[in-house]
Coordinates of C-alpha atoms in Angstrom, one line a residue:
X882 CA 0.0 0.0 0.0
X883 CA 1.5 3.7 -1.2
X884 CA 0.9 6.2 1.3
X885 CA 0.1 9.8 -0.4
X886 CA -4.0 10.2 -1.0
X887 CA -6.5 13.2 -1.2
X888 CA -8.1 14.6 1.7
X889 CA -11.5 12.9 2.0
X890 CA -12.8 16.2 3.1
X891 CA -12.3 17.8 -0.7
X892 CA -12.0 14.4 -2.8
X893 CA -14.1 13.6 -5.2
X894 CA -15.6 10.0 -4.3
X895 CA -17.1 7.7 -7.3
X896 CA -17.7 4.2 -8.3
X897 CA -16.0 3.1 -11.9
X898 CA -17.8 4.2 -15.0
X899 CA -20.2 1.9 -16.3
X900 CA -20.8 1.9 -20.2
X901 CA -24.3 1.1 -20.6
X902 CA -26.8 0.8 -23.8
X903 CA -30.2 0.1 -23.9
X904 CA -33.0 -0.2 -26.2
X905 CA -34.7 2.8 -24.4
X906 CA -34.3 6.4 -25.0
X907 CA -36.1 9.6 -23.6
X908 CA -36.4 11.9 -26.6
X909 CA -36.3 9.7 -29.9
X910 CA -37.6 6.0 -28.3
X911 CA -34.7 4.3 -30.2
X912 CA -37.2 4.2 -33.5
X913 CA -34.0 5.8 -35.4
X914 CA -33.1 3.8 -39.1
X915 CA -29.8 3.8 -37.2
X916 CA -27.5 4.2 -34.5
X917 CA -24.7 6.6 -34.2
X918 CA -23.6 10.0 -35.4
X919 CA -22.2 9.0 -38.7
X920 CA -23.6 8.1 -41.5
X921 CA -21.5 4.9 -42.6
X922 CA -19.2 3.2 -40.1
X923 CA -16.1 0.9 -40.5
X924 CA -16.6 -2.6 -39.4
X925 CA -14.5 -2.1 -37.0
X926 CA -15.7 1.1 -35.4
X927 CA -18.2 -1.4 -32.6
X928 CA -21.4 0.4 -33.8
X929 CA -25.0 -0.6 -33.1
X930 CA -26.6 -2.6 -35.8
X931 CA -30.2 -1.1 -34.4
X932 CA -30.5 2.0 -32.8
X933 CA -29.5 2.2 -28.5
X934 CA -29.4 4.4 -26.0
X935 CA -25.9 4.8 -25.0
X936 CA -24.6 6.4 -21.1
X937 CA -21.4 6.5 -19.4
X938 CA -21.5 7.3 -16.2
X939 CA -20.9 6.9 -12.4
X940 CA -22.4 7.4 -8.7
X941 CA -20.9 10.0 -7.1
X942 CA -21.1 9.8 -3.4
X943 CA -18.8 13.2 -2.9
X944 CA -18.0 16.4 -5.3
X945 CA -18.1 20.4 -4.8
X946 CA -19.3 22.2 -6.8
X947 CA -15.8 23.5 -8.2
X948 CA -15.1 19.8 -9.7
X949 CA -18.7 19.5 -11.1
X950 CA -18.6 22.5 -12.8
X951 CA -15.2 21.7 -14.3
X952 CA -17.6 18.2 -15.4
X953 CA -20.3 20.4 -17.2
X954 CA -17.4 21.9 -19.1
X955 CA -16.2 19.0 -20.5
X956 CA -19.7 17.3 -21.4
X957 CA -21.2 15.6 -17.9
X958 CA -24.6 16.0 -16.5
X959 CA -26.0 14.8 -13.0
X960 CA -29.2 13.4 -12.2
X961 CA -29.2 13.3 -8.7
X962 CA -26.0 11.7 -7.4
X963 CA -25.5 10.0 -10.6
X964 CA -23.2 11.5 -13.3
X965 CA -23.4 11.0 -16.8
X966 CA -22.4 11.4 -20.5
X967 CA -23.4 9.9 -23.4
X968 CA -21.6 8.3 -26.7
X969 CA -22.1 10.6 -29.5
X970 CA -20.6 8.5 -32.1
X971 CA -22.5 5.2 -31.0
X972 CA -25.6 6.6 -29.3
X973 CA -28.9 7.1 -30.7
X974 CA -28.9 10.8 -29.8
X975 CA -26.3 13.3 -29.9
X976 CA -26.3 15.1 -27.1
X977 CA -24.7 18.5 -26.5
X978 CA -23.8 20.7 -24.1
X979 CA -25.4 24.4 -24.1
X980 CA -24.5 27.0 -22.5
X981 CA -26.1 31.0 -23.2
X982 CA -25.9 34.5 -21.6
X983 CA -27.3 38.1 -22.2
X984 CA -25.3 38.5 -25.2
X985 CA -26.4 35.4 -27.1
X986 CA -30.1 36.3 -26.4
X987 CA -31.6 37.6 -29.1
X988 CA -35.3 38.6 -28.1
X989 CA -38.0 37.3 -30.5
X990 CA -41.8 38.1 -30.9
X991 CA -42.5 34.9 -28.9
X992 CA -40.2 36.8 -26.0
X993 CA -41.8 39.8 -25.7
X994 CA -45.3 37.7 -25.7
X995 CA -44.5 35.3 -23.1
X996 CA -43.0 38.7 -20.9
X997 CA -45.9 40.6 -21.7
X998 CA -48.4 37.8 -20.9
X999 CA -46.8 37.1 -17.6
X1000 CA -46.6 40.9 -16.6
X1001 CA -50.9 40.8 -17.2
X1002 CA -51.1 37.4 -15.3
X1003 CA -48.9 39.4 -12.2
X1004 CA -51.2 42.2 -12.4
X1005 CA -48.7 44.5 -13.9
X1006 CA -49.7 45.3 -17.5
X1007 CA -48.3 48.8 -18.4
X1008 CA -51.4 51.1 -19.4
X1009 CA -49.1 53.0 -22.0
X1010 CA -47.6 51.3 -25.2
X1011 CA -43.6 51.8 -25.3
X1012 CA -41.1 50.1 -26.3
X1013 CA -40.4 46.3 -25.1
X1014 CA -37.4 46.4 -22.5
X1015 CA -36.3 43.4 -21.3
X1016 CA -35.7 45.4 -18.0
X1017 CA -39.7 45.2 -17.6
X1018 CA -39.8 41.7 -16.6
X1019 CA -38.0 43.0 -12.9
X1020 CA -39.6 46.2 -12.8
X1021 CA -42.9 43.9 -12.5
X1022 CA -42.1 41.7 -10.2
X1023 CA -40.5 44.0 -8.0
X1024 CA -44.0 46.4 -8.0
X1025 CA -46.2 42.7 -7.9
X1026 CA -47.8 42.2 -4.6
X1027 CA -49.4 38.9 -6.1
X1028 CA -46.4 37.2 -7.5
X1029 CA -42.8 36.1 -5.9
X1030 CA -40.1 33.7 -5.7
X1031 CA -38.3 31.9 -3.1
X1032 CA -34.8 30.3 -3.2
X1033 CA -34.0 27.5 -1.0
X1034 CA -32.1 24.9 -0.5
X1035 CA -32.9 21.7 -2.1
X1036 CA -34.8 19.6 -0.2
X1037 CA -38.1 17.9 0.0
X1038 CA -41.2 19.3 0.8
X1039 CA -45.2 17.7 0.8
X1040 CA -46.2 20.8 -1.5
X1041 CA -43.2 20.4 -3.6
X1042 CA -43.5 17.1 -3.9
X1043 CA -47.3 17.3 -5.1
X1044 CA -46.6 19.3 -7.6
X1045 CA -44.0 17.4 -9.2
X1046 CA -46.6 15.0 -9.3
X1047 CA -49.2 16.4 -10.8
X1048 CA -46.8 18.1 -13.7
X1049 CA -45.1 14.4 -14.2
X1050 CA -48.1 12.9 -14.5
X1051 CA -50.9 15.2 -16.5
X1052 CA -47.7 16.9 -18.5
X1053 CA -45.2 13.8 -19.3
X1054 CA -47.7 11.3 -18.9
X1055 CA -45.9 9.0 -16.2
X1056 CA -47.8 6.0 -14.3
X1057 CA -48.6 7.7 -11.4
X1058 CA -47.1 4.4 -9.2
X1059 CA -43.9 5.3 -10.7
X1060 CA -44.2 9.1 -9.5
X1061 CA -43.5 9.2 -5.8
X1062 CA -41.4 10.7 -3.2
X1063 CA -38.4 8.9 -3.3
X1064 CA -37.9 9.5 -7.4
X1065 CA -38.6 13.4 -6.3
X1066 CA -35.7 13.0 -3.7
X1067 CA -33.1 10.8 -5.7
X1068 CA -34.3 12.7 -8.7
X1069 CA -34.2 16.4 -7.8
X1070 CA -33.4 16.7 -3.8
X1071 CA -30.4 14.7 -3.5
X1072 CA -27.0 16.0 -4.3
X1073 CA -23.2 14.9 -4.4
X1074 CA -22.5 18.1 -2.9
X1075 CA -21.0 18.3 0.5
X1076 CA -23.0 20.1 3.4
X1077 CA -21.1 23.3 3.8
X1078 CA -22.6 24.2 -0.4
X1079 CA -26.1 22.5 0.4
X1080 CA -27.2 24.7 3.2
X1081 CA -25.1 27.8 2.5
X1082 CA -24.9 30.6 4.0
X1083 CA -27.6 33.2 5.6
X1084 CA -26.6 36.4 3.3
X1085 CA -26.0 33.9 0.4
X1086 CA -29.6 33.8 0.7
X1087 CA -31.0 37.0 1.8
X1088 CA -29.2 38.1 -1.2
X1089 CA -30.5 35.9 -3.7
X1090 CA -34.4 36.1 -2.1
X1091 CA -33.9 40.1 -2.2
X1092 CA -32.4 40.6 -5.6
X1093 CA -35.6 41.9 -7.3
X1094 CA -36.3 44.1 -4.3
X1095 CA -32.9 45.5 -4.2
X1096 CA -32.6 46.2 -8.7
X1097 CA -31.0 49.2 -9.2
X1098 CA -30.0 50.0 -5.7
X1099 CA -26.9 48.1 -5.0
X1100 CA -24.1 47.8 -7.6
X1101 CA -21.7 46.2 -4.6
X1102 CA -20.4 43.2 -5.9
X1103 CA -21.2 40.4 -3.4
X1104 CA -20.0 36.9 -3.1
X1105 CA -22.4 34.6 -4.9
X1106 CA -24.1 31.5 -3.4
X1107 CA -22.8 28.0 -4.8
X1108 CA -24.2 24.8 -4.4
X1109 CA -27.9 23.0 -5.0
X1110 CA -31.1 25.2 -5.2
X1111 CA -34.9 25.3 -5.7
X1112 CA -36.4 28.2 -6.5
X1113 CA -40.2 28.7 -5.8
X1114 CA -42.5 30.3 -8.0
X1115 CA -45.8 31.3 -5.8
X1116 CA -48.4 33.5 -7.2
X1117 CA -51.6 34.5 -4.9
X1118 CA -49.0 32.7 -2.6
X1119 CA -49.8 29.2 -4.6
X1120 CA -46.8 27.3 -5.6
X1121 CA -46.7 27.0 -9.5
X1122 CA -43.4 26.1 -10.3
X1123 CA -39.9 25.4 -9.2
X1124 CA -36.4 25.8 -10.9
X1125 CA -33.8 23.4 -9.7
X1126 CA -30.8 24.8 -10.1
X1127 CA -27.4 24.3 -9.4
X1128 CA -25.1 27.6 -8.8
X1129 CA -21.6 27.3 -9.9
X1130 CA -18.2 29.0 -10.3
X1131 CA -18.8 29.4 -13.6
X1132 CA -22.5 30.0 -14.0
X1133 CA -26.1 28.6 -13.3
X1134 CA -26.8 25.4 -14.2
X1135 CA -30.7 24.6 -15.2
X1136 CA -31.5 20.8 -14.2
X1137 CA -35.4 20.5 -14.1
X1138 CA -38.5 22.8 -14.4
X1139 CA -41.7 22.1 -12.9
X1140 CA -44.7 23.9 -13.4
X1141 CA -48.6 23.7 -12.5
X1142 CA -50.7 22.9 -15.9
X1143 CA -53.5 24.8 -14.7
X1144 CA -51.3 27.7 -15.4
X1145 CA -49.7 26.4 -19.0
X1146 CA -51.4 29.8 -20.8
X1147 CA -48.3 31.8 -18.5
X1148 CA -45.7 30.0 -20.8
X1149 CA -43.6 29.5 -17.3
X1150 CA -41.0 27.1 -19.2
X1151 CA -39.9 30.1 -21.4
X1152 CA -40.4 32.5 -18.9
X1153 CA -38.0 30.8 -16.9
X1154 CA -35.1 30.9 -19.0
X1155 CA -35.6 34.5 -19.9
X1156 CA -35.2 35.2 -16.3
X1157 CA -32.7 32.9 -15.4
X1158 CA -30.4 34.2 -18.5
X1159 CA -31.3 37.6 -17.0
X1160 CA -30.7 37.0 -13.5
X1161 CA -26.7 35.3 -14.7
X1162 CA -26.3 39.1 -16.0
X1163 CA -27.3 41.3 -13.2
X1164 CA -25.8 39.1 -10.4
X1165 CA -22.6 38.4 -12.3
X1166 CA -23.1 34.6 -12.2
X1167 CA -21.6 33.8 -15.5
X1168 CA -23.0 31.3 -18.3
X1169 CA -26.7 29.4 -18.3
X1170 CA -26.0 25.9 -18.8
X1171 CA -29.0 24.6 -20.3
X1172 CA -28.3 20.8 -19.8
X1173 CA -28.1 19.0 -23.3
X1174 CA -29.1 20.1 -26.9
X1175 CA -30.8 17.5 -29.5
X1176 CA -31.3 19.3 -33.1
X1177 CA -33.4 16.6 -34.0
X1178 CA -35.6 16.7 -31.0
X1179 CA -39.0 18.2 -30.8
X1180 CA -38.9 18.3 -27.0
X1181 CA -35.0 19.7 -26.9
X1182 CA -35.6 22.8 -29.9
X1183 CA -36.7 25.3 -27.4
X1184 CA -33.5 25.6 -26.2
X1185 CA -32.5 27.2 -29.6
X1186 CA -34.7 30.2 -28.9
X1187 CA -32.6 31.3 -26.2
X1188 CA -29.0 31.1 -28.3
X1189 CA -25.9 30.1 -27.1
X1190 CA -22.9 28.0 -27.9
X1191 CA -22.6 23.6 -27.7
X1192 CA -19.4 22.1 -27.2
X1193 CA -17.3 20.2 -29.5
X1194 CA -16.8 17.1 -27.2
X1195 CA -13.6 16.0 -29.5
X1196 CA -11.7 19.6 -29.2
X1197 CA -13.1 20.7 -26.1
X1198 CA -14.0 23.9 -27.9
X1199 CA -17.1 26.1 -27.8
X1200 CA -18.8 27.3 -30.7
X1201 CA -22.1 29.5 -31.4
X1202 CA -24.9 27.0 -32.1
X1203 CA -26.1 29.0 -35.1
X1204 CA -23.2 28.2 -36.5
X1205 CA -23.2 24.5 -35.3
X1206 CA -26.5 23.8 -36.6
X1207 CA -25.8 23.0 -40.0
X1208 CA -23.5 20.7 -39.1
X1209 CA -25.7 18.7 -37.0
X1210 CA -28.1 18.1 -40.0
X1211 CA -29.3 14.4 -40.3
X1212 CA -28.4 13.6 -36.9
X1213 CA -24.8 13.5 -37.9
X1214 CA -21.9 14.2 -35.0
X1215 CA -20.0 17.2 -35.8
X1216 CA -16.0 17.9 -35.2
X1217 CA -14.6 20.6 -35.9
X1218 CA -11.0 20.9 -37.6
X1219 CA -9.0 20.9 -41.2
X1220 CA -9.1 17.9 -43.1
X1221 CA -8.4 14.8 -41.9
X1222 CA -5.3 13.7 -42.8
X1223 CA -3.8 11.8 -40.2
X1224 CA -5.4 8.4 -38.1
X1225 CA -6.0 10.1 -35.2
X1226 CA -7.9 11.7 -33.2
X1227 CA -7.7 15.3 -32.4
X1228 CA -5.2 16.2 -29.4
X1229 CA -7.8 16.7 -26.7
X1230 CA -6.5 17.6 -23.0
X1231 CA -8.4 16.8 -20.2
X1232 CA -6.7 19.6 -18.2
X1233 CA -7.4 22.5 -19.8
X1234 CA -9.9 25.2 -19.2
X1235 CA -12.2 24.9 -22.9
X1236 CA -11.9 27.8 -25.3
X1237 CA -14.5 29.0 -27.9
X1238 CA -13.1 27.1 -31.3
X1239 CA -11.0 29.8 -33.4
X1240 CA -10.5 28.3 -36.6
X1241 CA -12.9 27.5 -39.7
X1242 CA -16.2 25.6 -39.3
X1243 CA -15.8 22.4 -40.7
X1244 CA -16.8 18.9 -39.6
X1245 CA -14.2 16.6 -40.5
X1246 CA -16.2 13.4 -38.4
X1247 CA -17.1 11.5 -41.3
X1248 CA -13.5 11.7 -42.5
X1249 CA -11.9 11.5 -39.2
X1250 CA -13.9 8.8 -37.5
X1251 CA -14.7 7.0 -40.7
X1252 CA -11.4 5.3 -41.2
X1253 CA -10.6 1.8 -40.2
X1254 CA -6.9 3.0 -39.9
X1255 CA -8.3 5.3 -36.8
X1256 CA -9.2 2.8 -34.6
X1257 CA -7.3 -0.2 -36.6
X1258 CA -4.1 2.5 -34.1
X1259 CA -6.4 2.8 -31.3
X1260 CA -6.8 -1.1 -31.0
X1261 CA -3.1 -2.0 -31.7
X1262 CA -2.1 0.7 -28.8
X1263 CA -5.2 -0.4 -26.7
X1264 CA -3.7 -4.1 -26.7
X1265 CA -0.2 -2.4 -26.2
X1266 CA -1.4 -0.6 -22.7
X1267 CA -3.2 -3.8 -21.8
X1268 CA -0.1 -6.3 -22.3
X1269 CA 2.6 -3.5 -20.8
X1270 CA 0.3 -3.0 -17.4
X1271 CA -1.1 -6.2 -17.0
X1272 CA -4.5 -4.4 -17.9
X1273 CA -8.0 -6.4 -18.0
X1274 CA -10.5 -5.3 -21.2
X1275 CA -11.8 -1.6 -20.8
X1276 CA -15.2 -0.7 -20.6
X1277 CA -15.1 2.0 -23.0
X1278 CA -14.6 2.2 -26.5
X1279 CA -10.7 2.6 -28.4
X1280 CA -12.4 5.6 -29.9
X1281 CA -14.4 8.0 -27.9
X1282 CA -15.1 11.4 -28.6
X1283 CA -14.2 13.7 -25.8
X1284 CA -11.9 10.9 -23.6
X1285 CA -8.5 11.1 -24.2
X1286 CA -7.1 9.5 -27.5
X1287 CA -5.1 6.1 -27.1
X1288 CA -1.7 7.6 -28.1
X1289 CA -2.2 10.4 -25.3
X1290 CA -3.4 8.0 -22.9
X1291 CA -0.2 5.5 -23.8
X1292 CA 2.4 8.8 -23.5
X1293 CA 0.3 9.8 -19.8
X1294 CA 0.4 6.0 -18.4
X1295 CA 3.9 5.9 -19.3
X1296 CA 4.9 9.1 -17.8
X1297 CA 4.8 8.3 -14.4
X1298 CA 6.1 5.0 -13.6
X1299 CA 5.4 5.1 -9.8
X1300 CA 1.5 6.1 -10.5
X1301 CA -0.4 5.5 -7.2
X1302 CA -4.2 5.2 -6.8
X1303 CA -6.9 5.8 -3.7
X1304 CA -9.4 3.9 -3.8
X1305 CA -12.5 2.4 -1.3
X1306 CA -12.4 -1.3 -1.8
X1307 CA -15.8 -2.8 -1.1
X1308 CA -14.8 -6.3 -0.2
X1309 CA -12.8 -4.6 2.5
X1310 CA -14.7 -2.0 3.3
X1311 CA -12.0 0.5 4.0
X1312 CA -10.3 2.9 1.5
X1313 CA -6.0 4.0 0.9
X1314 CA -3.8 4.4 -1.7
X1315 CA -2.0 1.7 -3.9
X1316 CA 0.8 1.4 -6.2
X1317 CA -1.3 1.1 -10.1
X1318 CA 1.4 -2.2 -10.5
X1319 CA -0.3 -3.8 -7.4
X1320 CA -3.1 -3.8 -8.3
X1321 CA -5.4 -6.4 -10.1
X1322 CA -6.0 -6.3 -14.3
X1323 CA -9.1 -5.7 -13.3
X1324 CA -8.7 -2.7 -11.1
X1325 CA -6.1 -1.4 -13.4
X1326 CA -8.8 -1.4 -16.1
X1327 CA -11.2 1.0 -13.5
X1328 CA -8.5 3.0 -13.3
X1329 CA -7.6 3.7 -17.2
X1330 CA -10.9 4.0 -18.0
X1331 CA -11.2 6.9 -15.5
X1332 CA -8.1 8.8 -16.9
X1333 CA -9.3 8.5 -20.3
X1334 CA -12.8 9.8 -19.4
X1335 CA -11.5 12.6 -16.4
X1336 CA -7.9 12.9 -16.5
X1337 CA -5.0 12.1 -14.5
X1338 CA -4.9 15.1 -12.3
X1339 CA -8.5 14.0 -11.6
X1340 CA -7.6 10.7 -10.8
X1341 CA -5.0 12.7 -7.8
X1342 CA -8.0 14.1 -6.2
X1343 CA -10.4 11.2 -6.2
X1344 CA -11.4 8.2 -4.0
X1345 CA -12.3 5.5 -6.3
X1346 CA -14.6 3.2 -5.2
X1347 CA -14.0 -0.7 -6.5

C-alpha cells in the first residue's frame, strides 16, 4: 500500500464508470433507421446494428461544486447523485452541451409575448404602449404584490412534492405508481455536494431572495451563493413552479422545471429561461448551462430560442450553435477541424480550461472517424497498454469522442512509472492508496478508464470506489 492520498474532506468520491446501452431512450424511443452519429461506419468502429441508447457514467457519493462545474465543461450531467455522459458517435442521440448568456439572447416576438403575458397574469400590464425592454420583466415583479419567488435549498417538501406529481403525470404522462417521493428526492433533492454548499450561507440567501427588491439599488459586488437550489414560483402565494438549479463557479446550471398545468397559458418554461439568463447578468453569475441540446428533438428545440454556444466534445472547444447547426443536419456528429489527414484523433486535454473554437467551421467526423486506420491504431495501442500494465478489457470504447485518444493515454500511463491510486475497496470495506502495479488487471482497467474519461490530475483528487 503507497501512502500519499487526497483529503477525504475535498476528494471527489465515485464508483467506476459503467458503459451502458439500452434499447430505451427519452427523446427519440430508439425508432431511429440507425444508430450513431455517422452516416456509414467501418466494421471495426463497434457500432450498433439497431438504434440504442448509450450512457457512461458513475455514482458519485462526494464532489463540490468547483469539480462538477469543471464536469459540465467538459460534457457531464448529474441526475441526482448519478453523473453521466453519453456516446455521440454510438448513441442514438447526440447530445450537446449548451451553455447562453445576455449577449447570445436575441429577443423574439414569442419573448416579448411570453414577458408581456406574464406581466398581465402578475397584475402588472403597463397602461401606455412603449417600447419592449427586457428590463420590464423585474420592474414587474418588484412592483407585484401577487407574484414572488423563493430560493432554497434543495430539499423535500409535501407541496413540492405534489406538484412534481401532478406536472409528471398530467404533462409527461408517467404511471402515477412510478411518480412518488423517493424518485422526487433521488431525482431532484439529493445532491453529491457536501454540506457546507447545500445549506449555505444566511446572506448567500438574503441576497438571492432580495435581488428583485434591491434592482438598481446596490451595484456592490457580493459573493455569490454556490451549491444545490430550488427556487419557488408562488403566485396568490400558490406554488406553480420550481427551478432546480445548481449555482456554480462558472455559471447557473438549469436541471429540471416544474410547473402547474392549470397555469400552462403563463408559458412559465420560457419565462423561466428568460429570467434565469437575466438573473446570470445582473448578479454576475456567469454562463446558463442549459443541460443538453438534440437538433433533431421536438422536445429539446426550445433551447434554440434562447441562443448560445454547444461544445465540441472531441476539441473541447465552444462554438455559437447558429453556427453549429448546420453541421448537425441528419443527426450527424460534428468535429470541428482541417481535413483529416492523419489516423487520429484530435489532441484533446483533459486539463485545460475549454476555449471558444478559433478556426474555420468544418466537420471533419465523417473523414476522421470513418477510417478503419483510426481505430485499426487505437486497437493496436489499446492491446499495447493492456499487455505492458497487465490491464483487464476496458469498458469504454478505443475511440471516444471527448476521452482522451489512445496515443495520449499511452504517453500519460507511461509518464509516471510510480502512479499511485486511492481507492475504497468494497470487499474490504476501507479505503487507501496503492501502487497502479499492485493492483489487479481488473482494477487497473477502472483505473484507465477513469483517466481517459476525467484525466489524471482528476484521478490525484479522487477516492475510487471498487
Amino acid at each position: 500500500m503507497a501512502s500519499s492520498s487526497p483529503d477525504p474532506t475535498k476528494a471527489l468520491i465515485a464508483s467506476r464508470l459503467h458503459y451502458l446501452d439500452s434499447s430505451s431512450c427519452g427523446y427519440c424511443d430508439c425508432k431511429k433507421e440507425r444508430s450513431g452519429g455517422l452516416k456509414s461506419f467501418p466494421e471495426n468502429a463497434d457500432a450498433p446494428d439497431e438504434s440504442t441508447h448509450i450512457t457512461i457514467g458513475c455514482q458519485v457519493e462526494q464532489m463540490t461544486c468547483q469539480q462538477y462545474d469543471d464536469f459540465i465543461n467538459r460534457g457531464f450531467r448529474r441526475s441526482g447523485t448519478f453523473m453521466y455522459t453519453g456516446d455521440m458517435l454510438r448513441g442514438c442521440c447526440r447530445a450537446y452541451t449548451i451553455r447562453t448568456d445576455m449577449d447570445h439572447l436575441k429577443i423574439t416576438k414569442e419573448h416579448r409575448q411570453v414577458v408581456n403575458r406574464f406581466k398581465r397574469a402578475i397584475g402588472c400590464e403597463s397602461k401606455t404602449k412603449s417600447k419592449f425592454e427586457l428590463s420590464s420583466l423585474i420592474e414587474a415583479e418588484k412592483k407585484s404584490t401577487r407574484f414572488h419567488t423563493r430560493f432554497e435549498p434543495s430539499g423535500y417538501s409535501k407541496e413540492k412534492y405534489e406538484l412534481y406529481k401532478k406536472y409528471q403525470i398530467e404533462v409527461h404522462n408517467d404511471n402515477p405508481a412510478e411518480v412518488t417521493p423517493k424518485q422526487f428526492k433521488r431525482f431532484l433533492c439529493e445532491t453529491p455536494f457536501p454540506e457546507v454548499e447545500v445549506a449555505g450561507k444566511p446572506a448567500d440567501w438574503d441576497r438571492l431572495n432580495n435581488w428583485i427588491a434591491n434592482w438598481g439599488k446596490d451595484s456592490t459586488p457580493h459573493k455569490k451563493r454556490i451549491g444545490p437550489t430550488h427556487e419557488c414560483y408562488y403566485l396568490d402565494d400558490k406554488l406553480i413552479a420550481i427551478s432546480i438549479l445548481d449555482f456554480l463557479p462558472t455559471g447557473l446550471s438549469s436541471i429540471y422545471f416544474i410547473w402547474d398545468p392549470d397555469y400552462a397559458h403563463m408559458s412559465l418554461g420560457t419565462l423561466s429561461g428568460i429570467r434565469e439568463i437575466q438573473m446570470c447578468k445582473e448578479l454576475g453569475l456567469g454562463y446558463y448551462y442549459l443541460g443538453y441540446y438534440i437538433d433533431d428533438c421536438p422536445k429539446m428545440r426550445y433551447k434554440a430560442k434562447f441562443g448560445g454556444e454547444v461544445l465540441d466534445l472531441s476539441n473541447g472547444a465552444w462554438i455559437d450553435l447558429e453556427k453549429a447547426r448546420p453541421l448537425m443536419a441528419e443527426d450527424t456528429y460534428f468535429t470541428l477541424g482541417e481535413s483529416a489527414t492523419t489516423n487520429e484523433e484530435p489532441s484533446l486535454s483533459l486539463e485545460k480550461d475549454r476555449q471558444r473554437w478559433q478556426g474555420s467551421v468544418t466537420d471533419i467526423s465523417q473523414e476522421l472517424y470513418g477510417k478503419d486506420e483510426v481505430y485499426d491504431k487505437a486497437d493496436q495501442i489499446s492491446r499495447s497498454i493492456k499487455t505492458t500494465h497487465d490491464v483487464d478489457d476496458f469498458e469504454l470504447p478505443h475511440v471516444l469522442p471527448g476521452a482522451l485518444p489512445m496515443p495520449i493515454l499511452q504517453k500519460t500511463i507511461d509518464s509516471v512509472p510510480d502512479l499511485e491510486v486511492t481507492l475504497f475497496v468494497m470487499t474490504m470495506g476501507r479505503w487507501g492508496s496503492f501502487e497502479f502495479s499492485d493492483l489487479t488487471p481488473t482494477i487497473k482497467s477502472y483505473v484507465v478508464d477513469f483517466i481517459r474519461l476525467f484525466g489524471l490530475q482528476r484521478l490525484k483528487e479522487t477516492i475510487l470506489i471498487v
